Amino acid sequence: MGWLPFSGGSSNQGPRPSSDGAFEAPGRDQRAHCWEARDEYFRCLDRHDIIDSIQDGKKAAATCSKETLAFEQNCATSWVKYFKQRRVADAKKAATLRQLEAEGAGQIPAAEMERNKRASVA
Amino acid sequence: MACAFSGSSQCLRQTNLVTASLRATRPSPYAYTPQFHSSSTAAVGKASDLVITPRTRPGHPQLSCCTRCPSAISRSRTQSFSSSFPRRSKTYQTVEQAKARNKLGPFSWPAGILFLLAGVGMTFYFRSEKERMQRKRIAEMTKGIGKPKVGGEFELVDQDGRRFTSEDMTGKYALIYFGFTHCPDICPEELDKMAGMIDRVKQRAGNVLRPIVISCDPARDTPAVMKKYLDEFHPDMIGLTGTWDQIKATCKAYRVYFSTPPDVKPGQDYLVDHSIYFYLMDPDGDFVEAIGRQFSADEAAKLICDHVGDWKGKLDKN
């Protein structure tokens, strides 16, 4: 069951059923706990130069066992998978940006892009 | 008969005499010109003596000019100082004043300041007008025939279980966000931003905005779940949900991509991919603009307030 991870850990509250039968979504506190555990886990991965913790799952679990457990206890399984995937995507994005910068590309601020978009509409 | 002859010859002679005497008193019309300029009184005197002459010799330009209005000549003499502004009868007390006046020419400090102020004012005016026209163009891009249609009719249920349709949305501007309560990170961030936008717009433009959150995950997001979830963000937010088909139709109308499978089991853990734009709809229920993630709450609030300011129709502020 996907929501079992919520039943353990510091939040210690499972997904409670709402008044009309469905399960309540994680609240602000639960999200905060999950994000905290995630950041702790990613810091550990950073220390050991692991980017993709799905591909290098065994190595990650072995080197950051405590953080892995806390992460999985505080976040829903789907969230754990999502955050791990996002970490890989973010790393790829950062690498691409670095490469582009090395090739002499400059960054356009969002506000300027918006102006350009509007100017092209006009 | 002889008398008639002699009479006529006498007459002829007399006329000759008159012309001769006229020539004697006035040797040449050009001779008068220096006299006029040397002394105005003399010029006036002479000119008045010669008032009759234009009738006898109307074709002479020099005379007709001098005799036209002798007083104008004397007037123009006294005004020769201020040749650039003939109508102004300003006289200078000292030479310094006149010199200062000549140095600056027609420009002065008040004129310069006025010029600058007018320039700055026009710049601001044209800039704001240009921005307004751009907003208008964006707002009207989706109105009329042959334009892409974003939004449309829907029938859903709000967080208190009441029916809510696209009709209930009109009257105020609407800010619509599509999300789901089990969203890991982006939706909560965006909803916090939405709360900031609501407060800022309310502060600047009054109660003109109806914030709506539509769930893309109808299987898990029941009205009670939505209510509990949205209470943590802003009390004004209206959370809408419905059956899978109703949500599918609404998302299609708003061109929102969503990936919720139609047959999920209760308690199943999954994520929903969906578009993450805020949709701004005008009081007629027509799409105005999509506000992306690159906007901060402040920037988005400013954009909304600008559109609200452009709105000419009816607007419910209660």
Tab-separated table of C-alpha atoms in Angstrom:
chain	number	residue	atom	x	y	z
A	1	MET	CA	0.000	0.000	0.000
A	2	GLY	CA	1.369	3.318	-1.091
A	3	TRP	CA	0.356	5.286	1.938
A	4	LEU	CA	1.982	2.997	4.484
A	5	PRO	CA	5.152	5.097	4.587
A	6	PHE	CA	3.147	7.907	6.139
A	7	SER	CA	2.210	5.716	9.093
A	8	GLY	CA	5.738	5.716	10.472
A	9	GLY	CA	8.441	8.289	11.081
A	10	SER	CA	8.266	11.689	12.697
A	11	SER	CA	4.862	12.624	11.286
A	12	ASN	CA	3.447	9.425	12.833
A	13	GLN	CA	0.036	9.934	11.260
A	14	GLY	CA	-1.268	7.785	8.492
A	15	PRO	CA	-3.451	9.160	5.764
A	16	ARG	CA	-6.647	9.720	7.693
A	17	PRO	CA	-9.932	9.110	5.969
A	18	SER	CA	-11.850	12.297	5.292
A	19	SER	CA	-15.527	12.772	6.133
A	20	ASP	CA	-16.619	11.543	2.713
A	21	GLY	CA	-14.540	8.383	2.654
A	22	ALA	CA	-11.464	9.414	0.660
A	23	PHE	CA	-8.031	9.762	2.199
A	24	GLU	CA	-6.823	13.175	3.248
A	25	ALA	CA	-3.875	14.626	1.426
A	26	PRO	CA	-0.642	15.337	3.294
A	27	GLY	CA	-0.951	18.675	5.072
A	28	ARG	CA	1.547	21.484	5.350
A	29	ASP	CA	3.369	19.882	8.303
A	30	GLN	CA	3.635	16.526	6.626
A	31	ARG	CA	4.960	18.152	3.477
A	32	ALA	CA	7.531	20.044	5.507
A	33	HIS	CA	8.698	16.819	7.193
A	34	CYS	CA	8.919	15.066	3.848
A	35	TRP	CA	10.907	17.896	2.221
A	36	GLU	CA	13.245	18.024	5.183
A	37	ALA	CA	13.934	14.277	4.992
A	38	ARG	CA	14.388	14.585	1.218
A	39	ASP	CA	16.940	17.384	1.549
A	40	GLU	CA	18.842	15.379	4.175
A	41	TYR	CA	18.886	12.363	1.876
A	42	PHE	CA	20.068	14.415	-1.117
A	43	ARG	CA	22.828	16.038	0.926
A	44	CYS	CA	24.082	12.562	1.774
A	45	LEU	CA	23.970	11.571	-1.903
A	46	ASP	CA	25.896	14.755	-2.763
A	47	ARG	CA	28.613	13.782	-0.284
A	48	HIS	CA	28.999	10.431	-2.032
A	49	ASP	CA	28.645	11.731	-5.565
A	50	ILE	CA	25.484	9.792	-6.327
A	51	ILE	CA	23.150	11.538	-8.754
A	52	ASP	CA	20.744	8.831	-9.845
A	53	SER	CA	19.574	7.050	-6.683
A	54	ILE	CA	17.193	4.825	-8.672
A	55	GLN	CA	19.904	3.374	-10.886
A	56	ASP	CA	22.435	3.310	-8.047
A	57	GLY	CA	19.760	2.235	-5.573
A	58	LYS	CA	21.818	-0.359	-3.741
A	59	LYS	CA	24.832	1.909	-3.341
A	60	ALA	CA	22.610	4.726	-2.126
A	61	ALA	CA	20.806	2.533	0.365
A	62	ALA	CA	24.116	1.208	1.679
A	63	THR	CA	25.916	4.544	2.018
A	64	CYS	CA	22.950	6.615	3.246
A	65	SER	CA	20.905	3.967	5.036
A	66	LYS	CA	19.676	6.232	7.835
A	67	GLU	CA	18.650	9.032	5.444
A	68	THR	CA	17.000	6.588	3.048
A	69	LEU	CA	14.840	5.204	5.815
A	70	ALA	CA	13.798	8.660	7.054
A	71	PHE	CA	13.046	9.791	3.500
A	72	GLU	CA	10.868	6.756	2.769
A	73	GLN	CA	9.090	7.015	6.090
A	74	ASN	CA	8.174	10.672	5.709
A	75	CYS	CA	7.159	10.736	2.064
A	76	ALA	CA	4.658	8.729	0.044
A	77	THR	CA	6.195	6.142	-2.266
A	78	SER	CA	5.110	8.087	-5.354
A	79	TRP	CA	6.729	11.211	-3.948
A	80	VAL	CA	10.007	9.381	-3.222
A	81	LYS	CA	10.161	8.163	-6.804
A	82	TYR	CA	9.215	11.617	-8.120
A	83	PHE	CA	11.870	13.426	-6.077
A	84	LYS	CA	14.552	10.939	-7.124
A	85	GLN	CA	13.635	11.414	-10.778
A	86	ARG	CA	13.542	15.145	-10.385
A	87	ARG	CA	17.014	15.152	-8.870
A	88	VAL	CA	18.355	13.444	-12.000
A	89	ALA	CA	16.491	15.831	-14.289
A	90	ASP	CA	17.741	18.852	-12.324
A	91	ALA	CA	21.325	17.568	-12.513
A	92	LYS	CA	21.016	17.152	-16.270
A	93	LYS	CA	19.560	20.627	-16.594
A	94	ALA	CA	22.390	22.131	-14.548
A	95	ALA	CA	24.970	20.277	-16.660
A	96	THR	CA	23.389	21.547	-19.868
A	97	LEU	CA	23.359	25.076	-18.519
A	98	ARG	CA	27.016	24.841	-17.540
A	99	GLN	CA	27.863	23.567	-21.004
A	100	LEU	CA	25.922	26.363	-22.676
A	101	GLU	CA	27.607	28.919	-20.469
A	102	ALA	CA	31.005	27.495	-21.383
A	103	GLU	CA	30.032	27.953	-25.004
A	104	GLY	CA	29.330	31.608	-24.284
A	105	ALA	CA	25.567	31.622	-23.935
A	106	GLY	CA	24.098	34.287	-21.706
A	107	GLN	CA	21.062	33.958	-19.535
A	108	ILE	CA	17.950	35.952	-20.335
A	109	PRO	CA	16.008	36.987	-17.244
A	110	ALA	CA	12.406	35.842	-17.119
A	111	ALA	CA	11.129	39.418	-17.111
A	112	GLU	CA	13.013	40.190	-20.313
A	113	MET	CA	11.703	37.037	-21.964
A	114	GLU	CA	8.207	38.090	-21.043
A	115	ARG	CA	8.814	41.522	-22.584
A	116	ASN	CA	10.104	39.926	-25.762
A	117	LYS	CA	7.093	37.669	-25.903
A	118	ARG	CA	4.793	40.635	-25.498
A	119	ALA	CA	6.709	42.672	-28.086
A	120	SER	CA	6.367	39.863	-30.595
A	121	VAL	CA	2.634	39.738	-29.925
A	122	ALA	CA	2.304	43.500	-30.523
B	1	MET	CA	-15.462	128.688	-80.903
B	2	ALA	CA	-12.160	130.512	-80.604
B	3	CYS	CA	-12.871	130.858	-76.999
B	4	ALA	CA	-13.393	127.229	-76.829
B	5	PHE	CA	-10.038	126.669	-78.509
B	6	SER	CA	-8.170	129.146	-76.463
B	7	GLY	CA	-9.960	127.917	-73.409
B	8	SER	CA	-8.934	124.407	-74.077
B	9	SER	CA	-5.324	125.369	-74.766
B	10	GLN	CA	-5.294	127.402	-71.576
B	11	CYS	CA	-6.639	124.440	-69.705
B	12	LEU	CA	-3.909	122.347	-71.147
B	13	ARG	CA	-1.284	124.785	-70.119
B	14	GLN	CA	-2.740	125.034	-66.682
B	15	THR	CA	-2.570	121.320	-66.172
B	16	ASN	CA	0.990	121.369	-67.317
B	17	LEU	CA	1.647	124.045	-64.805
B	18	VAL	CA	0.142	122.047	-62.048
B	19	THR	CA	2.283	119.068	-62.868
B	20	ALA	CA	5.303	121.294	-63.065
B	21	SER	CA	4.605	122.832	-59.726
B	22	LEU	CA	4.055	119.403	-58.294
B	23	ARG	CA	7.414	118.367	-59.658
B	24	ALA	CA	8.966	121.462	-58.125
B	25	THR	CA	7.730	120.741	-54.627
B	26	ARG	CA	8.594	117.026	-55.015
B	27	PRO	CA	11.651	116.625	-57.255
B	28	SER	CA	11.714	112.820	-57.056
B	29	PRO	CA	9.759	110.344	-54.989
B	30	TYR	CA	13.026	108.679	-53.943
B	31	ALA	CA	14.262	111.856	-52.405
B	32	TYR	CA	11.730	111.521	-49.628
B	33	THR	CA	12.840	108.167	-48.368
B	34	PRO	CA	15.918	109.373	-46.449
B	35	GLN	CA	13.858	112.237	-45.052
B	36	PHE	CA	11.327	109.827	-43.557
B	37	HIS	CA	14.030	108.013	-41.675
B	38	SER	CA	15.925	111.023	-40.497
B	39	SER	CA	12.957	112.570	-38.759
B	40	SER	CA	9.648	110.985	-38.104
B	41	THR	CA	7.799	114.273	-37.634
B	42	ALA	CA	9.049	115.551	-40.958
B	43	ALA	CA	8.015	112.324	-42.606
B	44	VAL	CA	4.556	112.555	-41.189
B	45	GLY	CA	4.283	116.152	-42.309
B	46	LYS	CA	5.418	115.473	-45.839
B	47	ALA	CA	3.336	112.377	-46.177
B	48	SER	CA	0.173	114.133	-45.122
B	49	ASP	CA	0.935	116.857	-47.696
B	50	LEU	CA	1.023	114.242	-50.363
B	51	VAL	CA	-2.130	112.378	-49.479
B	52	ILE	CA	-3.681	113.286	-52.809
B	53	THR	CA	-0.906	111.911	-54.959
B	54	PRO	CA	-1.804	108.198	-54.841
B	55	ARG	CA	-5.050	109.083	-56.585
B	56	THR	CA	-3.269	110.768	-59.476
B	57	ARG	CA	-0.454	108.206	-59.669
B	58	PRO	CA	-1.744	105.004	-58.098
B	59	GLY	CA	0.833	102.773	-59.791
B	60	HIS	CA	3.831	104.181	-57.942
B	61	PRO	CA	4.926	101.657	-55.364
B	62	GLN	CA	7.198	103.891	-53.345
B	63	LEU	CA	4.605	106.541	-52.764
B	64	SER	CA	1.730	104.214	-52.052
B	65	CYS	CA	3.914	102.501	-49.465
B	66	CYS	CA	4.810	105.714	-47.712
B	67	THR	CA	1.397	107.218	-47.755
B	68	ARG	CA	-0.555	104.150	-46.856
B	69	CYS	CA	-0.420	104.745	-43.162
B	70	PRO	CA	2.126	107.268	-42.069
B	71	SER	CA	1.515	106.529	-38.421
B	72	ALA	CA	2.619	102.890	-38.944
B	73	ILE	CA	6.002	104.097	-40.064
B	74	SER	CA	6.613	106.071	-36.942
B	75	ARG	CA	5.397	103.143	-34.848
B	76	SER	CA	7.724	100.671	-36.491
B	77	ARG	CA	10.632	103.005	-35.821
B	78	THR	CA	10.175	102.866	-32.078
B	79	GLN	CA	9.838	99.084	-32.086
B	80	SER	CA	12.929	98.208	-34.041
B	81	PHE	CA	14.523	96.747	-30.822
B	82	SER	CA	12.316	93.746	-30.481
B	83	SER	CA	12.332	92.712	-34.077
B	84	SER	CA	11.877	88.989	-33.312
B	85	PHE	CA	8.696	89.502	-31.267
B	86	PRO	CA	6.939	92.420	-32.945
B	87	ARG	CA	3.805	92.124	-30.849
B	88	ARG	CA	5.564	92.225	-27.539
B	89	SER	CA	6.034	95.708	-26.198
B	90	LYS	CA	8.597	94.764	-23.563
B	91	THR	CA	11.195	97.356	-22.825
B	92	TYR	CA	14.378	96.746	-20.932
B	93	GLN	CA	15.416	98.791	-17.943
B	94	THR	CA	19.125	98.192	-18.369
B	95	VAL	CA	21.548	97.134	-21.063
B	96	GLU	CA	22.357	94.014	-19.011
B	97	GLN	CA	18.775	92.891	-19.204
B	98	ALA	CA	18.729	93.294	-22.930
B	99	LYS	CA	22.055	91.496	-23.235
B	100	ALA	CA	20.852	88.607	-21.095
B	101	ARG	CA	17.766	88.419	-23.202
B	102	ASN	CA	19.802	88.299	-26.388
B	103	LYS	CA	22.144	85.677	-24.980
B	104	LEU	CA	19.321	83.185	-24.229
B	105	GLY	CA	17.333	84.085	-27.277
B	106	PRO	CA	13.682	83.061	-26.999
B	107	PHE	CA	14.563	80.453	-24.310
B	108	SER	CA	14.278	80.990	-20.593
B	109	TRP	CA	14.369	78.814	-17.496
B	110	PRO	CA	10.594	78.428	-17.205
B	111	ALA	CA	10.414	77.507	-20.865
B	112	GLY	CA	13.171	74.916	-20.438
B	113	ILE	CA	11.552	73.362	-17.383
B	114	LEU	CA	8.196	73.284	-19.108
B	115	PHE	CA	9.792	71.598	-22.097
B	116	LEU	CA	11.435	68.940	-19.926
B	117	LEU	CA	8.276	68.306	-17.911
B	118	ALA	CA	6.239	67.961	-21.064
B	119	GLY	CA	8.830	65.546	-22.483
B	120	VAL	CA	8.895	63.382	-19.343
B	121	GLY	CA	5.113	63.427	-19.151
B	122	MET	CA	4.709	62.394	-22.774
B	123	THR	CA	7.274	59.593	-22.361
B	124	PHE	CA	5.409	58.136	-19.391
B	125	TYR	CA	2.091	58.529	-21.103
B	126	PHE	CA	3.173	56.791	-24.277
B	127	ARG	CA	4.865	53.982	-22.366
B	128	SER	CA	1.799	53.246	-20.268
B	129	GLU	CA	-0.391	53.541	-23.320
B	130	LYS	CA	1.823	51.079	-25.205
B	131	GLU	CA	1.648	48.575	-22.341
B	132	ARG	CA	-2.104	49.007	-22.145
B	133	MET	CA	-2.449	48.346	-25.865
B	134	GLN	CA	-0.323	45.198	-25.541
B	135	ARG	CA	-2.482	43.940	-22.675
B	136	LYS	CA	-5.594	44.753	-24.662
B	137	ARG	CA	-4.265	42.830	-27.616
B	138	ILE	CA	-3.508	39.817	-25.415
B	139	ALA	CA	-6.919	40.042	-23.759
B	140	GLU	CA	-8.728	40.340	-27.071
B	141	MET	CA	-6.702	37.699	-28.848
B	142	THR	CA	-9.096	35.030	-27.655
B	143	LYS	CA	-12.272	36.999	-28.281
B	144	GLY	CA	-14.079	36.955	-31.580
B	145	ILE	CA	-14.242	34.528	-34.435
B	146	GLY	CA	-11.382	32.353	-35.521
B	147	LYS	CA	-9.454	32.739	-32.284
B	148	PRO	CA	-8.309	29.833	-30.096
B	149	LYS	CA	-10.863	29.272	-27.384
B	150	VAL	CA	-9.562	28.648	-23.898
B	151	GLY	CA	-12.136	27.921	-21.246
B	152	GLY	CA	-15.784	27.220	-21.594
B	153	GLU	CA	-18.723	25.746	-19.812
B	154	PHE	CA	-18.252	23.323	-16.956
B	155	GLU	CA	-20.288	21.849	-14.171
B	156	LEU	CA	-18.474	20.774	-11.035
B	157	VAL	CA	-18.873	20.596	-7.257
B	158	ASP	CA	-17.229	22.963	-4.771
B	159	GLN	CA	-15.542	21.999	-1.496
B	160	ASP	CA	-18.839	22.269	0.398
B	161	GLY	CA	-20.551	19.893	-2.025
B	162	ARG	CA	-22.524	22.628	-3.811
B	163	ARG	CA	-22.932	22.670	-7.560
B	164	PHE	CA	-20.632	25.200	-9.238
B	165	THR	CA	-20.818	25.986	-12.937
B	166	SER	CA	-19.059	28.330	-15.313
B	167	GLU	CA	-22.048	30.683	-14.845
B	168	ASP	CA	-21.133	31.132	-11.176
B	169	MET	CA	-17.675	32.220	-12.245
B	170	THR	CA	-18.726	35.362	-14.137
B	171	GLY	CA	-19.087	38.869	-12.679
B	172	LYS	CA	-15.575	38.985	-11.253
B	173	TYR	CA	-12.192	38.181	-12.684
B	174	ALA	CA	-11.362	34.523	-12.085
B	175	LEU	CA	-7.938	33.050	-11.427
B	176	ILE	CA	-8.010	29.340	-12.139
B	177	TYR	CA	-5.395	26.809	-11.167
B	178	PHE	CA	-5.433	23.119	-11.989
B	179	GLY	CA	-3.799	20.873	-9.415
B	180	PHE	CA	-4.314	17.980	-7.072
B	181	THR	CA	-4.031	17.598	-3.332
B	182	HIS	CA	-1.433	14.822	-3.376
B	183	CYS	CA	0.947	16.993	-5.362
B	184	PRO	CA	4.533	16.682	-4.102
B	185	ASP	CA	6.073	20.134	-4.492
B	186	ILE	CA	4.994	22.344	-7.361
B	187	CYS	CA	1.278	22.714	-6.541
B	188	PRO	CA	1.825	23.679	-2.879
B	189	GLU	CA	4.380	26.276	-3.963
B	190	GLU	CA	2.060	27.637	-6.620
B	191	LEU	CA	-0.907	27.676	-4.261
B	192	ASP	CA	1.118	29.638	-1.713
B	193	LYS	CA	1.928	32.058	-4.521
B	194	MET	CA	-1.756	32.169	-5.448
B	195	ALA	CA	-2.604	33.115	-1.851
B	196	GLY	CA	-0.097	35.966	-2.136
B	197	MET	CA	-1.684	37.078	-5.399
B	198	ILE	CA	-5.181	37.032	-3.872
B	199	ASP	CA	-4.125	39.247	-0.954
B	200	ARG	CA	-2.235	41.696	-3.142
B	201	VAL	CA	-5.018	42.052	-5.699
B	202	LYS	CA	-7.570	42.516	-2.929
B	203	GLN	CA	-5.437	45.214	-1.374
B	204	ARG	CA	-4.898	47.117	-4.614
B	205	ALA	CA	-8.083	46.576	-6.629
B	206	GLY	CA	-10.681	45.432	-4.085
B	207	ASN	CA	-12.660	42.215	-4.047
B	208	VAL	CA	-12.573	41.661	-7.803
B	209	LEU	CA	-10.956	38.236	-8.016
B	210	ARG	CA	-12.481	34.785	-7.618
B	211	PRO	CA	-9.683	32.262	-7.006
B	212	ILE	CA	-10.579	28.771	-8.182
B	213	VAL	CA	-8.623	25.535	-7.820
B	214	ILE	CA	-9.808	22.688	-10.027
B	215	SER	CA	-8.645	19.194	-9.161
B	216	CYS	CA	-7.224	16.967	-11.885
B	217	ASP	CA	-7.462	13.971	-9.582
B	218	PRO	CA	-11.176	13.430	-9.004
B	219	ALA	CA	-10.761	9.901	-7.647
B	220	ARG	CA	-8.873	11.060	-4.544
B	221	ASP	CA	-9.939	14.716	-4.321
B	222	THR	CA	-13.427	14.629	-2.874
B	223	PRO	CA	-14.992	17.913	-1.687
B	224	ALA	CA	-13.976	17.173	1.917
B	225	VAL	CA	-10.368	16.479	0.929
B	226	MET	CA	-10.283	19.696	-1.112
B	227	LYS	CA	-11.729	21.705	1.763
B	228	LYS	CA	-9.184	20.427	4.274
B	229	TYR	CA	-6.358	20.969	1.809
B	230	LEU	CA	-7.280	24.486	0.651
B	231	ASP	CA	-7.968	25.736	4.194
B	232	GLU	CA	-4.200	25.708	4.658
B	233	PHE	CA	-3.674	28.141	1.777
B	234	HIS	CA	-6.388	30.804	1.589
B	235	PRO	CA	-10.005	31.009	2.816
B	236	ASP	CA	-11.132	32.655	-0.450
B	237	MET	CA	-10.130	29.714	-2.604
B	238	ILE	CA	-12.919	27.750	-4.224
B	239	GLY	CA	-11.950	24.114	-4.705
B	240	LEU	CA	-13.765	22.307	-7.494
B	241	THR	CA	-13.967	18.627	-8.212
B	242	GLY	CA	-16.370	16.246	-9.929
B	243	THR	CA	-16.579	12.973	-11.725
B	244	TRP	CA	-13.744	11.827	-13.936
B	245	ASP	CA	-15.771	12.734	-17.039
B	246	GLN	CA	-16.640	16.201	-15.741
B	247	ILE	CA	-13.000	16.892	-14.906
B	248	LYS	CA	-11.866	15.508	-18.243
B	249	ALA	CA	-14.294	17.825	-20.083
B	250	THR	CA	-13.203	20.861	-18.036
B	251	CYS	CA	-9.519	20.159	-18.590
B	252	LYS	CA	-10.174	19.761	-22.295
B	253	ALA	CA	-11.979	23.121	-22.439
B	254	TYR	CA	-9.021	24.795	-20.715
B	255	ARG	CA	-6.477	22.937	-22.836
B	256	VAL	CA	-5.019	21.416	-19.691
B	257	TYR	CA	-3.121	18.208	-20.037
B	258	PHE	CA	-3.763	15.715	-17.279
B	259	SER	CA	-2.856	12.080	-16.890
B	260	THR	CA	-5.177	10.671	-14.259
B	261	PRO	CA	-6.269	7.174	-15.149
B	262	PRO	CA	-10.068	6.755	-15.089
B	263	ASP	CA	-10.045	3.579	-12.989
B	264	VAL	CA	-7.963	3.957	-9.836
B	265	LYS	CA	-8.528	1.907	-6.710
B	266	PRO	CA	-9.160	3.669	-3.416
B	267	GLY	CA	-5.954	4.319	-1.534
B	268	GLN	CA	-3.799	3.858	-4.627
B	269	ASP	CA	-0.675	5.968	-4.654
B	270	TYR	CA	0.108	7.740	-7.893
B	271	LEU	CA	0.982	11.159	-9.263
B	272	VAL	CA	-0.806	13.259	-11.837
B	273	ASP	CA	0.983	15.162	-14.546
B	274	HIS	CA	-0.782	18.365	-15.383
B	275	SER	CA	-0.218	21.822	-16.842
B	276	ILE	CA	0.858	24.395	-14.284
B	277	TYR	CA	-0.522	27.710	-15.480
B	278	PHE	CA	-2.782	30.173	-13.780
B	279	TYR	CA	-5.629	31.070	-16.103
B	280	LEU	CA	-6.960	34.599	-15.806
B	281	MET	CA	-10.554	34.893	-16.993
B	282	ASP	CA	-12.409	38.197	-17.373
B	283	PRO	CA	-15.856	38.897	-15.819
B	284	ASP	CA	-17.524	37.619	-19.010
B	285	GLY	CA	-15.805	34.287	-18.436
B	286	ASP	CA	-13.463	34.757	-21.399
B	287	PHE	CA	-9.809	33.829	-21.233
B	288	VAL	CA	-7.435	36.748	-20.761
B	289	GLU	CA	-3.962	35.415	-20.132
B	290	ALA	CA	-2.041	32.432	-18.790
B	291	ILE	CA	0.351	33.254	-15.971
B	292	GLY	CA	3.339	30.957	-15.825
B	293	ARG	CA	5.712	29.913	-13.060
B	294	GLN	CA	8.245	32.608	-13.934
B	295	PHE	CA	5.944	35.235	-12.406
B	296	SER	CA	6.366	36.077	-8.733
B	297	ALA	CA	3.240	36.723	-6.664
B	298	ASP	CA	3.945	40.451	-6.909
B	299	GLU	CA	4.412	40.474	-10.677
B	300	ALA	CA	1.332	38.335	-11.222
B	301	ALA	CA	-0.750	40.572	-8.937
B	302	LYS	CA	0.398	43.626	-10.875
B	303	LEU	CA	-0.550	41.976	-14.159
B	304	ILE	CA	-4.005	41.093	-12.819
B	305	CYS	CA	-4.549	44.587	-11.408
B	306	ASP	CA	-3.553	46.101	-14.763
B	307	HIS	CA	-6.109	43.952	-16.558
B	308	VAL	CA	-8.727	44.850	-13.950
B	309	GLY	CA	-7.939	48.525	-14.534
B	310	ASP	CA	-8.459	48.062	-18.283
B	311	TRP	CA	-11.878	46.463	-17.805
B	312	LYS	CA	-14.676	48.738	-19.001
B	313	GLY	CA	-17.687	46.488	-18.391
B	314	LYS	CA	-19.515	45.551	-15.207
B	315	LEU	CA	-17.399	44.294	-12.339
B	316	ASP	CA	-18.720	42.835	-9.094
B	317	LYS	CA	-16.660	44.241	-6.208
B	318	ASN	CA	-18.641	42.779	-3.324
